[in-house]
């Protein structure tokens, strides 16, 4: 196990906001306007526009609505948002995070996730 968590970002790929994915992979190919999406999912058009322009996060509420409309999962939208948020935080805190010393537990002593978390 590495003594430090690797948190240096790979600057080769840009961190893409979920709003750009919404616009480029869903709205444009399907010829759906932000206004039409807003009406269909019953939220203000400004919320859609803010998401598309990277000014607003995709909340759980919005993810539920997008999933219902596009036939995707809620986790898809929340996963996009979470991945974006984590990457942004890594960029902001990389120097600070590199100063944190790892616990250095040997892999053989780690509890497997399936053993540590009860199934519900």
N, CA, C and O atoms as a GROMACS GRO file, in nm:
protein
  480
    1UNK      N    1   0.084  -0.118   0.000
    1UNK     CA    2   0.000   0.000   0.000
    1UNK      C    3   0.088   0.124   0.000
    1UNK      O    4   0.188   0.128   0.072
    2UNK      N    5   0.055   0.224  -0.078
    2UNK     CA    6   0.134   0.346  -0.085
    2UNK      C    7   0.130   0.420   0.047
    2UNK      O    8   0.029   0.416   0.119
    3UNK      N    9   0.241   0.488   0.080
    3UNK     CA   10   0.243   0.564   0.205
    3UNK      C   11   0.163   0.692   0.194
    3UNK      O   12   0.125   0.749   0.296
    4UNK      N   13   0.136   0.736   0.077
    4UNK     CA   14   0.055   0.858   0.056
    4UNK      C   15  -0.053   0.830  -0.047
    4UNK      O   16  -0.031   0.759  -0.145
    5UNK      N   17  -0.168   0.888  -0.022
    5UNK     CA   18  -0.277   0.880  -0.120
    5UNK      C   19  -0.238   0.965  -0.240
    5UNK      O   20  -0.196   1.079  -0.224
    6UNK      N   21  -0.250   0.910  -0.356
    6UNK     CA   22  -0.218   0.985  -0.477
    6UNK      C   23  -0.332   1.080  -0.507
    6UNK      O   24  -0.439   1.038  -0.550
    7UNK      N   25  -0.309   1.209  -0.485
    7UNK     CA   26  -0.415   1.308  -0.507
    7UNK      C   27  -0.376   1.416  -0.606
    7UNK      O   28  -0.446   1.515  -0.621
    8UNK      N   29  -0.266   1.396  -0.673
    8UNK     CA   30  -0.228   1.491  -0.776
    8UNK      C   31  -0.317   1.466  -0.897
    8UNK      O   32  -0.331   1.353  -0.943
    9UNK      N   33  -0.376   1.572  -0.947
    9UNK     CA   34  -0.467   1.556  -1.060
    9UNK      C   35  -0.391   1.539  -1.189
    9UNK      O   36  -0.278   1.587  -1.204
   10UNK      N   37  -0.454   1.471  -1.281
   10UNK     CA   38  -0.399   1.454  -1.415
   10UNK      C   39  -0.455   1.567  -1.500
   10UNK      O   40  -0.572   1.564  -1.539
   11UNK      N   41  -0.371   1.666  -1.528
   11UNK     CA   42  -0.417   1.784  -1.600
   11UNK      C   43  -0.438   1.760  -1.749
   11UNK      O   44  -0.470   1.853  -1.823
   12UNK      N   45  -0.420   1.637  -1.795
   12UNK     CA   46  -0.438   1.608  -1.937
   12UNK      C   47  -0.585   1.614  -1.977
   12UNK      O   48  -0.617   1.650  -2.090
   13UNK      N   49  -0.674   1.579  -1.885
   13UNK     CA   50  -0.817   1.580  -1.914
   13UNK      C   51  -0.885   1.690  -1.833
   13UNK      O   52  -0.862   1.702  -1.713
   14UNK      N   53  -0.969   1.770  -1.897
   14UNK     CA   54  -1.039   1.875  -1.823
   14UNK      C   55  -1.148   1.816  -1.734
   14UNK      O   56  -1.203   1.709  -1.764
   15UNK      N   57  -1.177   1.885  -1.627
   15UNK     CA   58  -1.287   1.845  -1.539
   15UNK      C   59  -1.415   1.903  -1.597
   15UNK      O   60  -1.434   2.025  -1.597
   16UNK      N   61  -1.501   1.819  -1.646
   16UNK     CA   62  -1.621   1.864  -1.717
   16UNK      C   63  -1.740   1.871  -1.622
   16UNK      O   64  -1.774   1.773  -1.556
   17UNK      N   65  -1.802   1.987  -1.616
   17UNK     CA   66  -1.919   2.007  -1.531
   17UNK      C   67  -2.035   1.923  -1.585
   17UNK      O   68  -2.051   1.912  -1.707
   18UNK      N   69  -2.115   1.865  -1.496
   18UNK     CA   70  -2.230   1.785  -1.542
   18UNK      C   71  -2.326   1.862  -1.632
   18UNK      O   72  -2.395   1.802  -1.715
   19UNK      N   73  -2.331   1.993  -1.617
   19UNK     CA   74  -2.417   2.074  -1.704
   19UNK      C   75  -2.374   2.068  -1.849
   19UNK      O   76  -2.458   2.073  -1.940
   20UNK      N   77  -2.243   2.059  -1.871
   20UNK     CA   78  -2.194   2.046  -2.008
   20UNK      C   79  -2.233   1.910  -2.066
   20UNK      O   80  -2.267   1.899  -2.183
   21UNK      N   81  -2.228   1.808  -1.984
   21UNK     CA   82  -2.271   1.675  -2.028
   21UNK      C   83  -2.420   1.675  -2.058
   21UNK      O   84  -2.464   1.619  -2.158
   22UNK      N   85  -2.498   1.738  -1.971
   22UNK     CA   86  -2.641   1.751  -1.994
   22UNK      C   87  -2.668   1.817  -2.129
   22UNK      O   88  -2.749   1.769  -2.208
   23UNK      N   89  -2.598   1.925  -2.154
   23UNK     CA   90  -2.619   2.000  -2.279
   23UNK      C   91  -2.572   1.923  -2.402
   23UNK      O   92  -2.646   1.906  -2.498
   24UNK      N   93  -2.447   1.876  -2.398
   24UNK     CA   94  -2.384   1.817  -2.516
   24UNK      C   95  -2.428   1.673  -2.546
   24UNK      O   96  -2.434   1.633  -2.662
   25UNK      N   97  -2.459   1.597  -2.442
   25UNK     CA   98  -2.491   1.455  -2.462
   25UNK      C   99  -2.641   1.425  -2.457
   25UNK      O  100  -2.684   1.317  -2.500
   26UNK      N  101  -2.719   1.518  -2.406
   26UNK     CA  102  -2.863   1.494  -2.394
   26UNK      C  103  -2.945   1.598  -2.470
   26UNK      O  104  -3.018   1.563  -2.564
   27UNK      N  105  -2.934   1.723  -2.432
   27UNK     CA  106  -3.022   1.825  -2.489
   27UNK      C  107  -2.999   1.848  -2.638
   27UNK      O  108  -3.093   1.842  -2.717
   28UNK      N  109  -2.875   1.875  -2.676
   28UNK     CA  110  -2.848   1.904  -2.818
   28UNK      C  111  -2.881   1.786  -2.910
   28UNK      O  112  -2.952   1.806  -3.008
   29UNK      N  113  -2.833   1.665  -2.880
   29UNK     CA  114  -2.866   1.553  -2.970
   29UNK      C  115  -3.015   1.522  -2.978
   29UNK      O  116  -3.064   1.473  -3.080
   30UNK      N  117  -3.087   1.550  -2.870
   30UNK     CA  118  -3.231   1.521  -2.866
   30UNK      C  119  -3.315   1.642  -2.907
   30UNK      O  120  -3.438   1.636  -2.907
   31UNK      N  121  -3.246   1.751  -2.941
   31UNK     CA  122  -3.313   1.874  -2.982
   31UNK      C  123  -3.415   1.922  -2.877
   31UNK      O  124  -3.529   1.955  -2.908
   32UNK      N  125  -3.369   1.923  -2.751
   32UNK     CA  126  -3.452   1.966  -2.639
   32UNK      C  127  -3.394   2.096  -2.584
   32UNK      O  128  -3.275   2.103  -2.554
   33UNK      N  129  -3.476   2.197  -2.572
   33UNK     CA  130  -3.431   2.325  -2.516
   33UNK      C  131  -3.431   2.318  -2.364
   33UNK      O  132  -3.497   2.234  -2.303
   34UNK      N  133  -3.356   2.409  -2.304
   34UNK     CA  134  -3.357   2.419  -2.157
   34UNK      C  135  -3.498   2.450  -2.108
   34UNK      O  136  -3.540   2.399  -2.004
   35UNK      N  137  -3.569   2.532  -2.182
   35UNK     CA  138  -3.706   2.567  -2.146
   35UNK      C  139  -3.796   2.443  -2.146
   35UNK      O  140  -3.873   2.420  -2.053
   36UNK      N  141  -3.786   2.364  -2.252
   36UNK     CA  142  -3.869   2.242  -2.262
   36UNK      C  143  -3.835   2.144  -2.150
   36UNK      O  144  -3.926   2.085  -2.091
   37UNK      N  145  -3.707   2.126  -2.121
   37UNK     CA  146  -3.667   2.036  -2.013
   37UNK      C  147  -3.722   2.086  -1.880
   37UNK      O  148  -3.774   2.009  -1.800
   38UNK      N  149  -3.709   2.216  -1.856
   38UNK     CA  150  -3.758   2.274  -1.732
   38UNK      C  151  -3.908   2.248  -1.714
   38UNK      O  152  -3.953   2.210  -1.606
   39UNK      N  153  -3.983   2.270  -1.820
   39UNK     CA  154  -4.128   2.245  -1.814
   39UNK      C  155  -4.157   2.097  -1.789
   39UNK      O  156  -4.244   2.062  -1.709
   40UNK      N  157  -4.084   2.010  -1.856
   40UNK     CA  158  -4.108   1.866  -1.845
   40UNK      C  159  -4.077   1.813  -1.704
   40UNK      O  160  -4.148   1.727  -1.652
   41UNK      N  161  -3.970   1.866  -1.644
   41UNK     CA  162  -3.931   1.816  -1.512
   41UNK      C  163  -3.983   1.904  -1.398
   41UNK      O  164  -3.956   1.878  -1.280
   42UNK      N  165  -4.057   2.008  -1.436
   42UNK     CA  166  -4.128   2.093  -1.340
   42UNK      C  167  -4.036   2.167  -1.243
   42UNK      O  168  -4.058   2.168  -1.122
   43UNK      N  169  -3.931   2.229  -1.301
   43UNK     CA  170  -3.843   2.316  -1.223
   43UNK      C  171  -3.822   2.446  -1.301
   43UNK      O  172  -3.849   2.450  -1.421
   44UNK      N  173  -3.775   2.551  -1.235
   44UNK     CA  174  -3.752   2.677  -1.306
   44UNK      C  175  -3.648   2.663  -1.417
   44UNK      O  176  -3.548   2.592  -1.402
   45UNK      N  177  -3.671   2.731  -1.527
   45UNK     CA  178  -3.578   2.727  -1.639
   45UNK      C  179  -3.442   2.784  -1.599
   45UNK      O  180  -3.340   2.743  -1.652
   46UNK      N  181  -3.442   2.877  -1.505
   46UNK     CA  182  -3.314   2.934  -1.459
   46UNK      C  183  -3.227   2.827  -1.393
   46UNK      O  184  -3.104   2.833  -1.403
   47UNK      N  185  -3.288   2.730  -1.327
   47UNK     CA  186  -3.209   2.621  -1.266
   47UNK      C  187  -3.139   2.541  -1.375
   47UNK      O  188  -3.021   2.508  -1.362
   48UNK      N  189  -3.211   2.509  -1.481
   48UNK     CA  190  -3.152   2.435  -1.593
   48UNK      C  191  -3.039   2.516  -1.656
   48UNK      O  192  -2.930   2.463  -1.680
   49UNK      N  193  -3.064   2.643  -1.682
   49UNK     CA  194  -2.961   2.729  -1.743
   49UNK      C  195  -2.838   2.740  -1.655
   49UNK      O  196  -2.726   2.734  -1.704
   50UNK      N  197  -2.859   2.756  -1.525
   50UNK     CA  198  -2.746   2.764  -1.432
   50UNK      C  199  -2.665   2.635  -1.432
   50UNK      O  200  -2.542   2.639  -1.427
   51UNK      N  201  -2.731   2.522  -1.437
   51UNK     CA  202  -2.661   2.393  -1.443
   51UNK      C  203  -2.582   2.382  -1.573
   51UNK      O  204  -2.465   2.346  -1.571
   52UNK      N  205  -2.645   2.414  -1.685
   52UNK     CA  206  -2.579   2.407  -1.816
   52UNK      C  207  -2.455   2.495  -1.820
   52UNK      O  208  -2.354   2.457  -1.880
   53UNK      N  209  -2.461   2.612  -1.758
   53UNK     CA  210  -2.349   2.706  -1.760
   53UNK      C  211  -2.251   2.686  -1.644
   53UNK      O  212  -2.163   2.769  -1.622
   54UNK      N  213  -2.266   2.576  -1.570
   54UNK     CA  214  -2.172   2.544  -1.463
   54UNK      C  215  -2.183   2.632  -1.341
   54UNK      O  216  -2.089   2.639  -1.260
   55UNK      N  217  -2.295   2.701  -1.325
   55UNK     CA  218  -2.314   2.792  -1.212
   55UNK      C  219  -2.389   2.727  -1.097
   55UNK      O  220  -2.403   2.785  -0.990
   56UNK      N  221  -2.438   2.606  -1.121
   56UNK     CA  222  -2.519   2.538  -1.020
   56UNK      C  223  -2.492   2.389  -1.024
   56UNK      O  224  -2.465   2.332  -1.130
   57UNK      N  225  -2.498   2.327  -0.908
   57UNK     CA  226  -2.480   2.182  -0.896
   57UNK      C  227  -2.609   2.109  -0.934
   57UNK      O  228  -2.718   2.168  -0.933
   58UNK      N  229  -2.595   1.983  -0.965
   58UNK     CA  230  -2.713   1.898  -0.980
   58UNK      C  231  -2.744   1.841  -0.843
   58UNK      O  232  -2.668   1.760  -0.789
   59UNK      N  233  -2.855   1.884  -0.787
   59UNK     CA  234  -2.897   1.838  -0.654
   59UNK      C  235  -2.964   1.702  -0.664
   59UNK      O  236  -2.991   1.653  -0.774
   60UNK      N  237  -2.990   1.641  -0.550
   60UNK     CA  238  -3.062   1.513  -0.549
   60UNK      C  239  -3.200   1.530  -0.612
   60UNK      O  240  -3.245   1.443  -0.688
   61UNK      N  241  -3.266   1.640  -0.581
   61UNK     CA  242  -3.398   1.667  -0.639
   61UNK      C  243  -3.391   1.674  -0.792
   61UNK      O  244  -3.471   1.612  -0.861
   62UNK      N  245  -3.295   1.749  -0.842
   62UNK     CA  246  -3.280   1.763  -0.987
   62UNK      C  247  -3.241   1.630  -1.050
   62UNK      O  248  -3.290   1.596  -1.158
   63UNK      N  249  -3.153   1.555  -0.984
   63UNK     CA  250  -3.111   1.424  -1.036
   63UNK      C  251  -3.230   1.329  -1.048
   63UNK      O  252  -3.242   1.255  -1.146
   64UNK      N  253  -3.318   1.332  -0.949
   64UNK     CA  254  -3.438   1.248  -0.955
   64UNK      C  255  -3.525   1.285  -1.075
   64UNK      O  256  -3.577   1.198  -1.145
   65UNK      N  257  -3.539   1.414  -1.099
   65UNK     CA  258  -3.621   1.462  -1.209
   65UNK      C  259  -3.558   1.428  -1.345
   65UNK      O  260  -3.628   1.384  -1.437
   66UNK      N  261  -3.426   1.450  -1.357
   66UNK     CA  262  -3.358   1.415  -1.482
   66UNK      C  263  -3.368   1.265  -1.509
   66UNK      O  264  -3.392   1.224  -1.622
   67UNK      N  265  -3.350   1.184  -1.405
   67UNK     CA  266  -3.357   1.039  -1.421
   67UNK      C  267  -3.495   0.997  -1.471
   67UNK      O  268  -3.507   0.912  -1.559
   68UNK      N  269  -3.599   1.057  -1.414
   68UNK     CA  270  -3.735   1.024  -1.457
   68UNK      C  271  -3.759   1.064  -1.602
   68UNK      O  272  -3.823   0.991  -1.677
   69UNK      N  273  -3.708   1.180  -1.641
   69UNK     CA  274  -3.731   1.230  -1.777
   69UNK      C  275  -3.649   1.154  -1.881
   69UNK      O  276  -3.702   1.110  -1.983
   70UNK      N  277  -3.518   1.138  -1.855
   70UNK     CA  278  -3.429   1.078  -1.955
   70UNK      C  279  -3.423   0.925  -1.948
   70UNK      O  280  -3.365   0.862  -2.036
   71UNK      N  281  -3.482   0.866  -1.845
   71UNK     CA  282  -3.476   0.721  -1.832
   71UNK      C  283  -3.340   0.671  -1.786
   71UNK      O  284  -3.301   0.559  -1.816
   72UNK      N  285  -3.269   0.755  -1.714
   72UNK     CA  286  -3.139   0.718  -1.658
   72UNK      C  287  -3.159   0.691  -1.510
   72UNK      O  288  -3.271   0.689  -1.460
   73UNK      N  289  -3.049   0.670  -1.440
   73UNK     CA  290  -3.059   0.652  -1.295
   73UNK      C  291  -3.028   0.784  -1.225
   73UNK      O  292  -2.959   0.870  -1.279
   74UNK      N  293  -3.080   0.797  -1.106
   74UNK     CA  294  -3.048   0.914  -1.024
   74UNK      C  295  -2.898   0.914  -0.994
   74UNK      O  296  -2.834   1.019  -0.994
   75UNK      N  297  -2.844   0.796  -0.970
   75UNK     CA  298  -2.700   0.785  -0.938
   75UNK      C  299  -2.612   0.832  -1.053
   75UNK      O  300  -2.502   0.882  -1.030
   76UNK      N  301  -2.659   0.816  -1.175
   76UNK     CA  302  -2.582   0.866  -1.290
   76UNK      C  303  -2.556   1.015  -1.274
   76UNK      O  304  -2.442   1.060  -1.284
   77UNK      N  305  -2.662   1.092  -1.250
   77UNK     CA  306  -2.650   1.237  -1.239
   77UNK      C  307  -2.573   1.278  -1.114
   77UNK      O  308  -2.489   1.368  -1.118
   78UNK      N  309  -2.601   1.212  -1.003
   78UNK     CA  310  -2.529   1.245  -0.880
   78UNK      C  311  -2.383   1.203  -0.889
   78UNK      O  312  -2.295   1.269  -0.833
   79UNK      N  313  -2.356   1.094  -0.960
   79UNK     CA  314  -2.218   1.050  -0.981
   79UNK      C  315  -2.138   1.150  -1.063
   79UNK      O  316  -2.022   1.178  -1.033
   80UNK      N  317  -2.200   1.203  -1.168
   80UNK     CA  318  -2.134   1.306  -1.248
   80UNK      C  319  -2.100   1.427  -1.161
   80UNK      O  320  -1.990   1.480  -1.167
   81UNK      N  321  -2.198   1.468  -1.080
   81UNK     CA  322  -2.177   1.586  -0.996
   81UNK      C  323  -2.071   1.558  -0.891
   81UNK      O  324  -1.984   1.642  -0.866
   82UNK      N  325  -2.077   1.442  -0.829
   82UNK     CA  326  -1.981   1.408  -0.725
   82UNK      C  327  -1.839   1.401  -0.781
   82UNK      O  328  -1.745   1.453  -0.720
   83UNK      N  329  -1.822   1.338  -0.896
   83UNK     CA  330  -1.690   1.330  -0.959
   83UNK      C  331  -1.636   1.469  -0.989
   83UNK      O  332  -1.518   1.496  -0.968
   84UNK      N  333  -1.721   1.555  -1.039
   84UNK     CA  334  -1.681   1.693  -1.069
   84UNK      C  335  -1.639   1.765  -0.940
   84UNK      O  336  -1.534   1.829  -0.936
   85UNK      N  337  -1.721   1.754  -0.837
   85UNK     CA  338  -1.692   1.822  -0.710
   85UNK      C  339  -1.562   1.774  -0.648
   85UNK      O  340  -1.483   1.855  -0.599
   86UNK      N  341  -1.539   1.643  -0.649
   86UNK     CA  342  -1.416   1.588  -0.591
   86UNK      C  343  -1.294   1.641  -0.666
   86UNK      O  344  -1.196   1.681  -0.604
   87UNK      N  345  -1.300   1.641  -0.797
   87UNK     CA  346  -1.188   1.690  -0.878
   87UNK      C  347  -1.160   1.838  -0.848
   87UNK      O  348  -1.044   1.878  -0.838
   88UNK      N  349  -1.264   1.917  -0.834
   88UNK     CA  350  -1.247   2.059  -0.802
   88UNK      C  351  -1.183   2.077  -0.665
   88UNK      O  352  -1.096   2.162  -0.647
   89UNK      N  353  -1.225   1.997  -0.568
   89UNK     CA  354  -1.168   2.006  -0.433
   89UNK      C  355  -1.022   1.961  -0.433
   89UNK      O  356  -0.940   2.020  -0.363
   90UNK      N  357  -0.989   1.859  -0.510
   90UNK     CA  358  -0.850   1.815  -0.520
   90UNK      C  359  -0.764   1.929  -0.572
   90UNK      O  360  -0.655   1.953  -0.521
   91UNK      N  361  -0.812   1.998  -0.674
   91UNK     CA  362  -0.736   2.111  -0.729
   91UNK      C  363  -0.714   2.218  -0.624
   91UNK      O  364  -0.605   2.274  -0.612
   92UNK      N  365  -0.820   2.247  -0.546
   92UNK     CA  366  -0.811   2.352  -0.446
   92UNK      C  367  -0.722   2.313  -0.328
   92UNK      O  368  -0.652   2.398  -0.272
   93UNK      N  369  -0.725   2.186  -0.290
   93UNK     CA  370  -0.661   2.144  -0.166
   93UNK      C  371  -0.540   2.053  -0.184
   93UNK      O  372  -0.492   1.995  -0.087
   94UNK      N  373  -0.490   2.039  -0.305
   94UNK     CA  374  -0.382   1.944  -0.332
   94UNK      C  375  -0.263   1.963  -0.239
   94UNK      O  376  -0.212   1.865  -0.184
   95UNK      N  377  -0.218   2.086  -0.221
   95UNK     CA  378  -0.102   2.110  -0.134
   95UNK      C  379  -0.130   2.067   0.009
   95UNK      O  380  -0.046   2.002   0.072
   96UNK      N  381  -0.245   2.102   0.060
   96UNK     CA  382  -0.282   2.067   0.197
   96UNK      C  383  -0.296   1.916   0.213
   96UNK      O  384  -0.250   1.860   0.313
   97UNK      N  385  -0.359   1.850   0.118
   97UNK     CA  386  -0.381   1.707   0.127
   97UNK      C  387  -0.250   1.628   0.120
   97UNK      O  388  -0.238   1.523   0.182
   98UNK      N  389  -0.153   1.680   0.046
   98UNK     CA  390  -0.022   1.613   0.037
   98UNK      C  391   0.052   1.615   0.171
   98UNK      O  392   0.142   1.533   0.192
   99UNK      N  393   0.016   1.705   0.258
   99UNK     CA  394   0.081   1.716   0.390
   99UNK      C  395   0.027   1.614   0.490
   99UNK      O  396   0.086   1.597   0.597
  100UNK      N  397  -0.082   1.549   0.458
  100UNK     CA  398  -0.142   1.452   0.550
  100UNK      C  399  -0.067   1.320   0.541
  100UNK      O  400  -0.052   1.263   0.432
  101UNK      N  401  -0.020   1.271   0.655
  101UNK     CA  402   0.051   1.144   0.660
  101UNK      C  403  -0.048   1.028   0.656
  101UNK      O  404  -0.150   1.030   0.725
  102UNK      N  405  -0.017   0.930   0.576
  102UNK     CA  406  -0.103   0.812   0.563
  102UNK      C  407  -0.090   0.724   0.686
  102UNK      O  408   0.016   0.720   0.749
  103UNK      N  409  -0.196   0.654   0.720
  103UNK     CA  410  -0.197   0.562   0.834
  103UNK      C  411  -0.106   0.442   0.810
  103UNK      O  412  -0.055   0.384   0.906
  104UNK      N  413  -0.086   0.404   0.685
  104UNK     CA  414   0.002   0.293   0.647
  104UNK      C  415  -0.034   0.159   0.709
  104UNK      O  416   0.050   0.094   0.770
  105UNK      N  417  -0.157   0.119   0.694
  105UNK     CA  418  -0.200  -0.013   0.740
  105UNK      C  419  -0.170  -0.113   0.628
  105UNK      O  420  -0.209  -0.090   0.514
  106UNK      N  421  -0.102  -0.223   0.660
  106UNK     CA  422  -0.075  -0.323   0.556
  106UNK      C  423  -0.206  -0.376   0.499
  106UNK      O  424  -0.305  -0.392   0.570
  107UNK      N  425  -0.205  -0.402   0.370
  107UNK     CA  426  -0.326  -0.451   0.303
  107UNK      C  427  -0.382  -0.576   0.369
  107UNK      O  428  -0.504  -0.595   0.375
  108UNK      N  429  -0.294  -0.661   0.419
  108UNK     CA  430  -0.339  -0.786   0.482
  108UNK      C  431  -0.422  -0.761   0.608
  108UNK      O  432  -0.497  -0.849   0.650
  109UNK      N  433  -0.409  -0.643   0.668
  109UNK     CA  434  -0.483  -0.611   0.790
  109UNK      C  435  -0.610  -0.530   0.764
  109UNK      O  436  -0.687  -0.505   0.856
  110UNK      N  437  -0.631  -0.491   0.641
  110UNK     CA  438  -0.750  -0.413   0.610
  110UNK      C  439  -0.874  -0.501   0.611
  110UNK      O  440  -0.870  -0.615   0.565
  111UNK      N  441  -0.981  -0.449   0.663
  111UNK     CA  442  -1.110  -0.519   0.662
  111UNK      C  443  -1.173  -0.497   0.526
  111UNK      O  444  -1.178  -0.384   0.477
  112UNK      N  445  -1.220  -0.603   0.466
  112UNK     CA  446  -1.285  -0.590   0.336
  112UNK      C  447  -1.416  -0.514   0.353
  112UNK      O  448  -1.486  -0.532   0.453
  113UNK      N  449  -1.449  -0.430   0.257
  113UNK     CA  450  -1.570  -0.348   0.263
  113UNK      C  451  -1.694  -0.433   0.286
  113UNK      O  452  -1.782  -0.395   0.363
  114UNK      N  453  -1.703  -0.546   0.219
  114UNK     CA  454  -1.822  -0.630   0.232
  114UNK      C  455  -1.837  -0.685   0.374
  114UNK      O  456  -1.948  -0.716   0.417
  115UNK      N  457  -1.727  -0.695   0.447
  115UNK     CA  458  -1.732  -0.742   0.585
  115UNK      C  459  -1.764  -0.628   0.681
  115UNK      O  460  -1.826  -0.650   0.785
  116UNK      N  461  -1.723  -0.509   0.646
  116UNK     CA  462  -1.736  -0.395   0.736
  116UNK      C  463  -1.873  -0.330   0.731
  116UNK      O  464  -1.917  -0.271   0.830
  117UNK      N  465  -1.941  -0.338   0.618
  117UNK     CA  466  -2.069  -0.270   0.601
  117UNK      C  467  -2.180  -0.374   0.588
  117UNK      O  468  -2.179  -0.454   0.495
  118UNK      N  469  -2.275  -0.372   0.680
  118UNK     CA  470  -2.384  -0.469   0.668
  118UNK      C  471  -2.471  -0.442   0.546
  118UNK      O  472  -2.490  -0.327   0.508
  119UNK      N  473  -2.522  -0.546   0.486
  119UNK     CA  474  -2.611  -0.532   0.370
  119UNK      C  475  -2.751  -0.504   0.419
  119UNK      O  476  -2.797  -0.561   0.518
  120UNK      N  477  -2.819  -0.417   0.349
  120UNK     CA  478  -2.957  -0.382   0.385
  120UNK      C  479  -3.051  -0.421   0.276
  120UNK      O  480  -3.172  -0.400   0.288
   0.00000   0.00000   0.00000
